[in-house]
XYZ file of C-alpha atoms in Angstrom:
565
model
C 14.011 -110.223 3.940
C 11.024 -108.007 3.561
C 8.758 -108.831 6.494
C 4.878 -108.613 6.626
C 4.128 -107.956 10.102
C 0.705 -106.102 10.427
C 1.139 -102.520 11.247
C -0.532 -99.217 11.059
C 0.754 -96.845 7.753
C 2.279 -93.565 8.872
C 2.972 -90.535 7.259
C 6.007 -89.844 9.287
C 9.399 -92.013 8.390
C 10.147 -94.509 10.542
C 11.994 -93.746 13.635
C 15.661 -94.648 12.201
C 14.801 -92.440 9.498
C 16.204 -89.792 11.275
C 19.449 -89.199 13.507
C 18.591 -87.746 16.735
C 21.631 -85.435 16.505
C 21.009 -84.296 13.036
C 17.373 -84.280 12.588
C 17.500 -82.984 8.982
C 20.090 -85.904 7.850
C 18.633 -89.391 7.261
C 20.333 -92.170 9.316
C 22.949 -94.254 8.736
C 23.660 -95.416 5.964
C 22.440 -92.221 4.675
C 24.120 -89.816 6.796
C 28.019 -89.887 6.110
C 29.247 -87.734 3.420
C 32.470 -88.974 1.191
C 33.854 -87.965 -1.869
C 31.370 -90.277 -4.136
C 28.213 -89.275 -2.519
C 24.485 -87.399 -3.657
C 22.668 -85.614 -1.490
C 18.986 -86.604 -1.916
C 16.183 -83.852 -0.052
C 13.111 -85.782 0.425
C 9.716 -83.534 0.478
C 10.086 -82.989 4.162
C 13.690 -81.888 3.904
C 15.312 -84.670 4.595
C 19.192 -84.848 3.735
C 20.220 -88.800 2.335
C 23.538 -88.750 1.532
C 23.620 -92.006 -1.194
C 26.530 -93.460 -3.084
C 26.432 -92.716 -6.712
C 27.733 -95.696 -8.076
C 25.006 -98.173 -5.788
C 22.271 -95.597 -7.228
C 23.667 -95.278 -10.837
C 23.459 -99.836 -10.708
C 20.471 -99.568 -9.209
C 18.351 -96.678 -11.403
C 18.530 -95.813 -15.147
C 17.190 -92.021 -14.272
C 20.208 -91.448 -11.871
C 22.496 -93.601 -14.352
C 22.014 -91.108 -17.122
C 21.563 -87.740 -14.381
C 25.184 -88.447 -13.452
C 26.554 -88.669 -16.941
C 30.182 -90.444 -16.412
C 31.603 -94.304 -16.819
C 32.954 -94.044 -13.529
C 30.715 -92.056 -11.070
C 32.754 -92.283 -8.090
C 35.410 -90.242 -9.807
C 32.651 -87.110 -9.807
C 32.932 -84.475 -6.931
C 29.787 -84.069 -4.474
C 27.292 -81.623 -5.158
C 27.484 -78.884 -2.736
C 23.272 -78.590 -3.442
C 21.408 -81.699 -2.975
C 18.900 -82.962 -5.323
C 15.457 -81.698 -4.534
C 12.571 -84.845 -5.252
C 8.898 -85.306 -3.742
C 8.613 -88.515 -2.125
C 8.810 -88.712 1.648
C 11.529 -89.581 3.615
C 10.431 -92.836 4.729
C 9.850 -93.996 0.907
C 13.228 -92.749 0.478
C 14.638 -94.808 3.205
C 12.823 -98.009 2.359
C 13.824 -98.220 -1.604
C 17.960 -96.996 -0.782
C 18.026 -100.072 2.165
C 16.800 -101.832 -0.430
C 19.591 -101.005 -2.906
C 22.189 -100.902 -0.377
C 24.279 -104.315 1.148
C 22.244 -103.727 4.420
C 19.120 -105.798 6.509
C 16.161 -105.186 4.229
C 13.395 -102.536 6.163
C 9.768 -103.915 7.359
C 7.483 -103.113 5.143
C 3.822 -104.038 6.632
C 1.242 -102.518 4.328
C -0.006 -102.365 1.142
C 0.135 -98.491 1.013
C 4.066 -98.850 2.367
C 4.398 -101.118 -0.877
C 2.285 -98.847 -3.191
C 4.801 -96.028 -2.288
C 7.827 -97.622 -2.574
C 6.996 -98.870 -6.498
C 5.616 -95.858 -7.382
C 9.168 -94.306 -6.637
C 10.962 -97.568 -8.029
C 8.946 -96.808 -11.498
C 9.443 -93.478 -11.507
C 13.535 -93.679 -10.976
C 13.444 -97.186 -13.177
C 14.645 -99.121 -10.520
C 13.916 -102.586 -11.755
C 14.981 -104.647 -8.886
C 12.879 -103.118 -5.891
C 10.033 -102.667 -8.556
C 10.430 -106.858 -8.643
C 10.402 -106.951 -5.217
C 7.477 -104.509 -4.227
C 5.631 -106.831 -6.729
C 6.042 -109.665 -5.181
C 5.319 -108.476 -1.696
C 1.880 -106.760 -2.999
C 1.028 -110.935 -4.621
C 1.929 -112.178 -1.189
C -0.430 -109.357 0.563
C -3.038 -110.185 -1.891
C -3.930 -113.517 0.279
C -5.877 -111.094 2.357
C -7.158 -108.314 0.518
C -7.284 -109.976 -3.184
C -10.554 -107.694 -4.213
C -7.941 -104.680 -3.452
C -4.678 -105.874 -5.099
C -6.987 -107.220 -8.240
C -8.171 -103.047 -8.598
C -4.597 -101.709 -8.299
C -3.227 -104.672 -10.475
C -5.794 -104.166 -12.861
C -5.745 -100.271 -12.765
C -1.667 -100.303 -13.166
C -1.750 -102.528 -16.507
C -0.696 -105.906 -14.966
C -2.823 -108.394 -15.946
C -0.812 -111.492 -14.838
C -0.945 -110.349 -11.216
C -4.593 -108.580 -11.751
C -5.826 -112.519 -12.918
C -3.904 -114.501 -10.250
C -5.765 -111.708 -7.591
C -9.420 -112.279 -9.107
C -8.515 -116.434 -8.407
C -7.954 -115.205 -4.765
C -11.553 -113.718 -4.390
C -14.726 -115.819 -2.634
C -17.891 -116.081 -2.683
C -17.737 -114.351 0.963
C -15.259 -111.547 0.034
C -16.197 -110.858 -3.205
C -18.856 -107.846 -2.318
C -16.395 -105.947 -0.068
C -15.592 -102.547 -0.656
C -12.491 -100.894 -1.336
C -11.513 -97.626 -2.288
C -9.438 -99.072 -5.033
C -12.651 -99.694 -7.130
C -12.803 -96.138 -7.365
C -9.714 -96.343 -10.455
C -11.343 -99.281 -11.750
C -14.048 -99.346 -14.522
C -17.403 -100.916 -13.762
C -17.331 -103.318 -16.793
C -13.643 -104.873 -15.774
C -16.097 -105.209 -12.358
C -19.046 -106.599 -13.851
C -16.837 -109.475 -15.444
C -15.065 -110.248 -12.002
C -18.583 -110.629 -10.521
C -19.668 -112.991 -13.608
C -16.907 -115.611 -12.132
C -19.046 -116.344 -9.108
C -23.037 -114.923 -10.732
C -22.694 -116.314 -14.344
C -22.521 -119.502 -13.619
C -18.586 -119.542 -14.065
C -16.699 -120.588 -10.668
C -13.958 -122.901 -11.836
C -13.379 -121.058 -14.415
C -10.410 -119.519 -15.823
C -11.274 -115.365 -15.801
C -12.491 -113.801 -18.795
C -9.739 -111.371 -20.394
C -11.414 -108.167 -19.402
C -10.972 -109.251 -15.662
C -7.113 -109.129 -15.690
C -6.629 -106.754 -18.890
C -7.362 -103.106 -19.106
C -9.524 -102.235 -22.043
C -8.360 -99.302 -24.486
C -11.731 -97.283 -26.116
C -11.715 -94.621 -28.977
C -11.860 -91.271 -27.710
C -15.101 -89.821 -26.286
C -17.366 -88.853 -29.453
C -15.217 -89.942 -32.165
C -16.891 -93.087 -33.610
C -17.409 -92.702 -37.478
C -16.935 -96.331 -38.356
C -20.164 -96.576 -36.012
C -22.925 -94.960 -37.310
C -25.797 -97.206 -40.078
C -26.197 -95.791 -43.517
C -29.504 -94.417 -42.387
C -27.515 -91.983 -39.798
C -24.525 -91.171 -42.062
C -27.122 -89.831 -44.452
C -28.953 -87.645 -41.507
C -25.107 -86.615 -40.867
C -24.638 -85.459 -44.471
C -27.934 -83.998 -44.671
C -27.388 -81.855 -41.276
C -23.847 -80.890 -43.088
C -24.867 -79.677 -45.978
C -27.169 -76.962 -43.639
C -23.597 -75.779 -42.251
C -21.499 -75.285 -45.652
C -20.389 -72.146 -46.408
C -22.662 -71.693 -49.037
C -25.682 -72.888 -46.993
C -24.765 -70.136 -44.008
C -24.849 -67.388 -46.646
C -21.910 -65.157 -45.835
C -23.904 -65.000 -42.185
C -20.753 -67.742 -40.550
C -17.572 -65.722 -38.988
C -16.197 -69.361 -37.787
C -15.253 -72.561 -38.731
C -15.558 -75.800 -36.314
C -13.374 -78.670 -37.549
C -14.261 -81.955 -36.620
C -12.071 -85.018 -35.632
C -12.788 -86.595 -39.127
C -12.299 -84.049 -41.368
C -15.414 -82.168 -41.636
C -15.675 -78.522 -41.383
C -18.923 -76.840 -40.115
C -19.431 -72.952 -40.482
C -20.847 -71.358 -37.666
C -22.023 -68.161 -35.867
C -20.427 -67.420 -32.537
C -23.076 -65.027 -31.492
C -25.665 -68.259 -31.796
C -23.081 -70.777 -30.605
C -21.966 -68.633 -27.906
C -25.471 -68.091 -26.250
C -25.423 -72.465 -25.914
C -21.649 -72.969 -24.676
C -19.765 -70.588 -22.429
C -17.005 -73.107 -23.727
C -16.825 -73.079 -27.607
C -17.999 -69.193 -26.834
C -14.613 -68.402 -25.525
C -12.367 -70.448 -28.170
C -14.505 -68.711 -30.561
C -13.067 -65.583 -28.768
C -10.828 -64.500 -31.743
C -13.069 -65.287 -35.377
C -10.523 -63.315 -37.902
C -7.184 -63.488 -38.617
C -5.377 -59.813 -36.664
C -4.745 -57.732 -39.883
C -0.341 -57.877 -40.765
C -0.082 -61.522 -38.960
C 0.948 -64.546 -41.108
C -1.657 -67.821 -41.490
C -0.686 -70.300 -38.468
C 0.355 -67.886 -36.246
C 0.298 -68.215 -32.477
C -0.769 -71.734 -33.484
C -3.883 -70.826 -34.651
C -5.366 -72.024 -37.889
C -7.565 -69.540 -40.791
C -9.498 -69.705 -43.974
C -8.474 -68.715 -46.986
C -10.943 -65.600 -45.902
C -9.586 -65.400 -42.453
C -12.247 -67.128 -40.877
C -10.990 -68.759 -37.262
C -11.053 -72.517 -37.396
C -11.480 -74.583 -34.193
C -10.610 -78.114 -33.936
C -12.855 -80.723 -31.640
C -12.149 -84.203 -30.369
C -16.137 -84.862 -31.438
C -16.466 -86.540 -34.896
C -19.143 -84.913 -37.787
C -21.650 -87.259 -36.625
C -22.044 -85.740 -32.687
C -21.099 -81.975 -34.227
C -24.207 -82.231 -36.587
C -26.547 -83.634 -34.035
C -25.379 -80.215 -31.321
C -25.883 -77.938 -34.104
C -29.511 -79.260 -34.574
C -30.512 -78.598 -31.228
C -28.965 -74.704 -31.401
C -30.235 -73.933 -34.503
C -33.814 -73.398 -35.657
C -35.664 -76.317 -36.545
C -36.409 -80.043 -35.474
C -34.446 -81.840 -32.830
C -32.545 -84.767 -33.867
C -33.841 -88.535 -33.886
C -31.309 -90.205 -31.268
C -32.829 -93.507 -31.233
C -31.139 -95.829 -29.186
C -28.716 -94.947 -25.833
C -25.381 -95.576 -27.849
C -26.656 -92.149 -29.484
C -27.211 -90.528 -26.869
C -24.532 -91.560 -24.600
C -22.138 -89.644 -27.668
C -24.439 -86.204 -27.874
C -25.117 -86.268 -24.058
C -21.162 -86.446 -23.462
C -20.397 -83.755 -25.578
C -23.056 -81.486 -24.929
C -21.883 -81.692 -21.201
C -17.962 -81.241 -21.888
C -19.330 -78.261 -23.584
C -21.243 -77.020 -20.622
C -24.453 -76.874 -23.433
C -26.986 -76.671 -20.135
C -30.272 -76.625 -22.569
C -29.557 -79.165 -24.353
C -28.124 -81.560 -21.286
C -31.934 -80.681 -20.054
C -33.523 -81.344 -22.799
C -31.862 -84.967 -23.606
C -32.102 -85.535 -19.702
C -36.024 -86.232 -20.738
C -34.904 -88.588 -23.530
C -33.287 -90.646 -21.109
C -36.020 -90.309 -18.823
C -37.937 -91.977 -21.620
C -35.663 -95.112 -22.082
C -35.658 -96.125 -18.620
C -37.590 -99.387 -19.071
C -35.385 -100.797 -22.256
C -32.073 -99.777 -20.774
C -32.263 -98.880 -16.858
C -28.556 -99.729 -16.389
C -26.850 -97.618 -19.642
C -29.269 -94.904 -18.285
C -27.624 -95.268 -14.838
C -24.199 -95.390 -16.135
C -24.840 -92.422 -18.394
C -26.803 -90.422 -15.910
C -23.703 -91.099 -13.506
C -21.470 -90.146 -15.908
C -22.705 -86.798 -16.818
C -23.385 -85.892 -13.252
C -27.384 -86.050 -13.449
C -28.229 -86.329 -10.232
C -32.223 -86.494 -10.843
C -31.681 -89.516 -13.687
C -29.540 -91.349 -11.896
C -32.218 -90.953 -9.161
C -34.680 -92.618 -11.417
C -32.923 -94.812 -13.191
C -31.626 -97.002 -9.645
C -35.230 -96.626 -8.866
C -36.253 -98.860 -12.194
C -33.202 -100.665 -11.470
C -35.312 -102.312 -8.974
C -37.131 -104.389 -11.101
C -34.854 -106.205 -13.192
C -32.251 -108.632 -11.269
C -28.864 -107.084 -10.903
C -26.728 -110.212 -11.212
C -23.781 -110.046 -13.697
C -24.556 -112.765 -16.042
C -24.528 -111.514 -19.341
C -22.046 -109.250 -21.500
C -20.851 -105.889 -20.078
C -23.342 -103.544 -20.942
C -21.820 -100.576 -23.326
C -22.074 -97.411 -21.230
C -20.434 -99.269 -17.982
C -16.918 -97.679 -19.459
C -18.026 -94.364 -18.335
C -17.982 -95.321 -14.460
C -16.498 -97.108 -12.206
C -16.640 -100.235 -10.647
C -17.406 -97.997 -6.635
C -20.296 -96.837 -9.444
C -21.893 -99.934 -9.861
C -21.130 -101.440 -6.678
C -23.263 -98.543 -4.889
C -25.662 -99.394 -6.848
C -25.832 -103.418 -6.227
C -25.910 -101.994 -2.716
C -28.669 -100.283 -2.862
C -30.747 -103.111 -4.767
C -29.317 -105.023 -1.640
C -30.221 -103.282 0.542
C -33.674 -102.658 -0.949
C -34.587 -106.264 -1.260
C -33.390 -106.803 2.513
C -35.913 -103.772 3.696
C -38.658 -105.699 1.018
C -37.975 -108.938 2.355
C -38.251 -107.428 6.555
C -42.048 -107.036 5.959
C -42.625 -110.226 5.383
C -40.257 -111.838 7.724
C -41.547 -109.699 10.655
C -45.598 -109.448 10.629
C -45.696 -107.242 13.927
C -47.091 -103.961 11.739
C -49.722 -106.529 10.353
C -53.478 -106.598 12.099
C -54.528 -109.012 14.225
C -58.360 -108.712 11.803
C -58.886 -107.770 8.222
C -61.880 -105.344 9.349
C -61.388 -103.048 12.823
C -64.686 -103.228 13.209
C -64.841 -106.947 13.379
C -63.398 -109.350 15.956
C -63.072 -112.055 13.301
C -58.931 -112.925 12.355
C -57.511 -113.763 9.149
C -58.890 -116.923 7.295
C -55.193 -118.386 7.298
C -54.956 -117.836 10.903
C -58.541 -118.247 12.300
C -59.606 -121.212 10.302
C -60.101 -124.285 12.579
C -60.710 -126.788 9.568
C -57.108 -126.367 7.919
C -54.984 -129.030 9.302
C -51.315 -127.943 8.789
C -49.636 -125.237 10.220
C -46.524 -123.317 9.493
C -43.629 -121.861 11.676
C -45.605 -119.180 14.550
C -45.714 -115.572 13.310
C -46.601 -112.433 15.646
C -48.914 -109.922 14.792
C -49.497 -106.388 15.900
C -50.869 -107.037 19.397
C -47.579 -109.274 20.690
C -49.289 -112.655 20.498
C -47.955 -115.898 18.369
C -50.038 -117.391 16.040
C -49.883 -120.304 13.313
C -50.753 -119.819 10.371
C -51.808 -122.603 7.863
C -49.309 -124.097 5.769
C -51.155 -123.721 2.028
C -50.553 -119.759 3.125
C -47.161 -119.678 4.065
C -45.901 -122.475 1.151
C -48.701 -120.884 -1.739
C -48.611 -116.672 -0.756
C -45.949 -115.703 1.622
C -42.686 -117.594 0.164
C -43.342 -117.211 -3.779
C -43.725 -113.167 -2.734
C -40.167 -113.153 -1.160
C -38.211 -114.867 -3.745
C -39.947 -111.961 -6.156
C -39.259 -109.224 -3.634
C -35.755 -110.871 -3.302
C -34.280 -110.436 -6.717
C -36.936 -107.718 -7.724
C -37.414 -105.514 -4.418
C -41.092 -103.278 -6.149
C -44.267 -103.106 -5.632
C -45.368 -104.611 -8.861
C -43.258 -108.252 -8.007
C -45.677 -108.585 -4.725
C -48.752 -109.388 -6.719
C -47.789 -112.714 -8.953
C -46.097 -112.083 -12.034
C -48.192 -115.044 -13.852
C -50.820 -117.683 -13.442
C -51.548 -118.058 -9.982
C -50.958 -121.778 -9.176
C -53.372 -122.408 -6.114
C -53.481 -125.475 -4.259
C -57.075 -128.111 -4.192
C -58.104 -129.136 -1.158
C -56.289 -131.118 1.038
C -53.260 -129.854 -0.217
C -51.019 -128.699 2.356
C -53.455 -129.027 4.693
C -56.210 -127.078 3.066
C -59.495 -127.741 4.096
C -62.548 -127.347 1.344
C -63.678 -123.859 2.705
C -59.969 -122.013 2.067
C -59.588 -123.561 -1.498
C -62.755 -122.276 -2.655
C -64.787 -125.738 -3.093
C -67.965 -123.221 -1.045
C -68.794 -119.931 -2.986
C -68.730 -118.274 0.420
C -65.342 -119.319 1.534
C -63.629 -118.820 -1.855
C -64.720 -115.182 -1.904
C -63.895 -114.387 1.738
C -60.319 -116.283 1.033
C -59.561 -114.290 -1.829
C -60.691 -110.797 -0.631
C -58.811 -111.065 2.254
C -55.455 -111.922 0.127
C -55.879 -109.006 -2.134
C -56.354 -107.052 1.418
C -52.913 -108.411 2.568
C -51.343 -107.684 -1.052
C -52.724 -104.166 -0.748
C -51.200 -103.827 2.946
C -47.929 -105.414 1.885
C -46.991 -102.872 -0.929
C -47.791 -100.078 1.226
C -44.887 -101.513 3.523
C -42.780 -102.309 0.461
C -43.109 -98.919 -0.828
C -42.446 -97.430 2.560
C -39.193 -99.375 3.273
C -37.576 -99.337 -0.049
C -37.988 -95.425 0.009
C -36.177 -95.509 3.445
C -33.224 -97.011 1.746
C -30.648 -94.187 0.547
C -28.169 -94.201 -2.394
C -25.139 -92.593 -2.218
C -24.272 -91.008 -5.229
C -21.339 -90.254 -7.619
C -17.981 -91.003 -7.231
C -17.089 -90.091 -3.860
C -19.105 -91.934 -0.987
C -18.286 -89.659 1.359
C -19.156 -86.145 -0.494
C -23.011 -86.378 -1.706
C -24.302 -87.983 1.049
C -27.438 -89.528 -0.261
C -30.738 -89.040 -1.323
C -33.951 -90.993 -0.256
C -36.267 -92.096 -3.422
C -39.897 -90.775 -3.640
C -42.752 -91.553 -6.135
């Protein structure tokens, strides 16, 4: 049976992989040669000697390689079969085809190996089996097995893995998340944060979605924009470019746009070298070396990007206004293409645009920033991040198909992490004075006062000693500012968002003087709280900007950047 021991991957095969005589020839059962056998070379030239008829039964790619009814009647080849996979995938998926003890296999990379090889030589019955063994392994590591479920198209296994996660496992990472896109993410976290556990899993937990290409979205655009798409169009006919075009871009829908490389090729390096070649070589027939003409010779160039995108790129190269991108759905479609097209003053110049929907859309401008690579966005946009809560509740937002799930999950990190740094300067009040005036020996009101009878847990200050503070400040200031700074980790959530519901006297303990019954106390109570808010968001500020996001795809290749206002 396949066992499930725990133990360490290795690149090497294992150590009967290879005869200690022979150390080129797999061992037994792969190392006798008879008159019905293939000789397999792994990638680190590795001899297996395997029976053709067991791998014919067992594979359809060998089945039709060897070409006969009866494959045992076929000589050996004298020159062995040169494949890629490593010796000790080799020797894993043949024991598993051949009438012999089935090998350990301990990990989920072992497994991983094994059915990538089983796919790829349509082996059906140690595909099965690697299957099974990766929904046993998933009792341990079901965040993992739910990304390379979902990421390999099996959404039975992928939904019986998210069932598998917890409350307490559910924010791991794994490197798997990495092939995963954020949105398939966001609705695995809505299980547990959206009110859902019980629940059976939405459909885009378990099941991949499929998206139109990048840029190609005519059924999308309002009437108002198809008739700015016409209008742009009609600029770019050949009559309009007046005998000035030498080129013809062809769009995914249909539409062609006449053009002038030595404009276009100033903005993209890219389009600048398809546009290499404008007219048909004099003496060669239309279609030629696959490449398409006018009926006057002009080179045509076919894009993925539909009329709509084409139209709003030619408005930024040529002379005149910019176009109106609205809303981020827009933008996310120009942005894209301008980038694939290496169009650097353009991706600068719709870099501000985004800049400017931060507040309505901080997330899409995250994902998009992300996307494209802009670092300084992205930047910003975790930044505003900040002040919205970053629980998945509600539907996947649109641009979270551009990144992946590691994506988002850096940033939930981050906010994390940022609200935990927020929520420290409250928790520990050592960098807080002992008075609200150096110059004066008196303390706080909601330490000093004498008259308040309740007191809260002991806090200590800046000078080492433990003090008590009254109970209306601890209940009516300090705890409403950590459950803002704990879903909302900036400066602006310190100060209350609304009314400010403050306590009469005898409430909580508050004596007459601290609820502002007496002019005199009133003022001094309340001038000394807008002192502490004013000393609080300094330390807010100063901690959340301590807190670093790593950025992009790879943890381990950017580093990370600290945030500054």
């Amino acid at each position: 049976m396949v066992g499930t021991p725990s133990q360490p991957d290795s690149e090497q095969p294992p150590p009967h992989a290879l005869s200690s005589l022979a150390p080129n020839v797999a061992a037994a059962p792969f190392d006798r040669v008879t008159y019905d056998t293939l000789a397999i070379c792994s990638s680190d030239k590795v001899l297996f000697h395997v029976r053709k008829g067991i791998l014919a039964e067992a594979s359809g790619v060998f089945e039709e390689m060897f070409g006969a009814p009866n494959p045992s009647a076929v000589p050996p080849d004298e020159i062995p079969v040169q494949l890629q996979e490593r010796p000790c995938v080799f020797d894993r998926l043949f024991r598993i085809c051949y009438p012999v003890p089935d090998p350990t296999i301990s990990t989920i990379q072992d497994t991983l190996g094994i059915l990538d090889a089983a796919e790829m030589y349509m082996m059906p019955y140690p595909a099965e089996r690697m299957l099974r063994l990766l929904a046993r392994l998933a009792q341990k590591e079901p965040l993992r097995l739910w990304a390379i479920f979902y990421s390999r198209g099996l959404p039975e296994e992928a939904r019986r893995a998210a069932l598998l996660l917890t409350a307490a496992n559910k924010d791991d990472y794994v490197e798997e998340l990495e092939i995963v896109d954020a949105g398939a993410y966001w609705a695995l976290m809505r299980l547990f944060e959206g009110g859902r556990t019980g629940e059976p899993p939405a459909k885009e937990v378990y099941e991949r979605r499929t998206a139109p290409p990048t840029g190609c979205h005519p059924a999308s655009d309002s009437e108002a924009a198809s008739r700015i798409t016409r209008r742009i169009f009609h600029s770019f006919t050949k009559r309009a470019m007046g005998g000035t075009a030498d080129a013809v871009i062809r769009t995914c829908d249909g539409e062609s746009f006449y053009v002038e490389t030595a404009i276009l090729g100033r903005w993209s390096p890219v389009l600048r070298n398809r546009l290499a070649e404008t007219r048909r070589p004099e003496g060669s027939a239309r279609g030629e070396d696959d490449r398409e003409y006018d009926e006057d010779g002009m080179r045509i160039v076919s894009v993925e990007e539909d009329s709509w995108v084409m139209a709003r790129l030619l408005r930024f190269i040529y002379p005149g206004k910019d176009p109106r991108l609205d809303s981020l759905d827009l933008m996310e479609r120009t942005l894209l293409a301008a980038v694939k097209y290496k169009m650097t003053d353009i991706v600068e110049s719709m870099s501000k645009k985004l800049l400017d929907s931060l507040d309505s859309d901080p997330l899409g401008v995250y994902a998009l920033a992300t996307a494209c690579k802009l670092r300084t966005v992205a930047k910003a946009a975790a930044l505003t991040c900040l002040s919205i809560e970053l629980t998945c509740t509600g539907p996947i937002p649109m641009s979270f198909g551009l990144i992946t799930a590691g994506n988002f999950h850096r940033l939930r990190h981050y906010h994390q992490r940022c609200a935990e740094a927020a929520l420290s300067v409250l928790t520990d009040l050592r960098w807080f004075p002992v008075t609200p005036d150096h110059r004066s020996k008196e303390e706080w009101v909601w330490f000093g006062c004498t008259l308040c009878r309740k007191r809260s847990e002991p806090a200590v200050l800046s000078d080492g000693v433990e003090r008590r503070p009254s109970l209306w400040w601890y209940r009516r200031v300090l705890q409403p500012m950590a459950q803002r700074l704990r879903t909302r980790p900036r400066r602006e959530y310190v100060n209350h968002g609304g009314k400010q519901e403050w306590p009469r006297a005898s409430e909580d303990g508050m004596c007459r003087r601290c609820s502002g019954v007496t002019s005199a106390g009133g003022r001094e109570v309340s001038m000394q709280l807008a002192l502490f808010r004013e000393l609080v968001i300094l330390r807010v500020d100063r901690a959340v900007d301590a807190v670093a996001l790593v950025y992009l795809q790879n943890p381990n290749a950017m580093g990370g950047w600290r945030g500054r206002r």
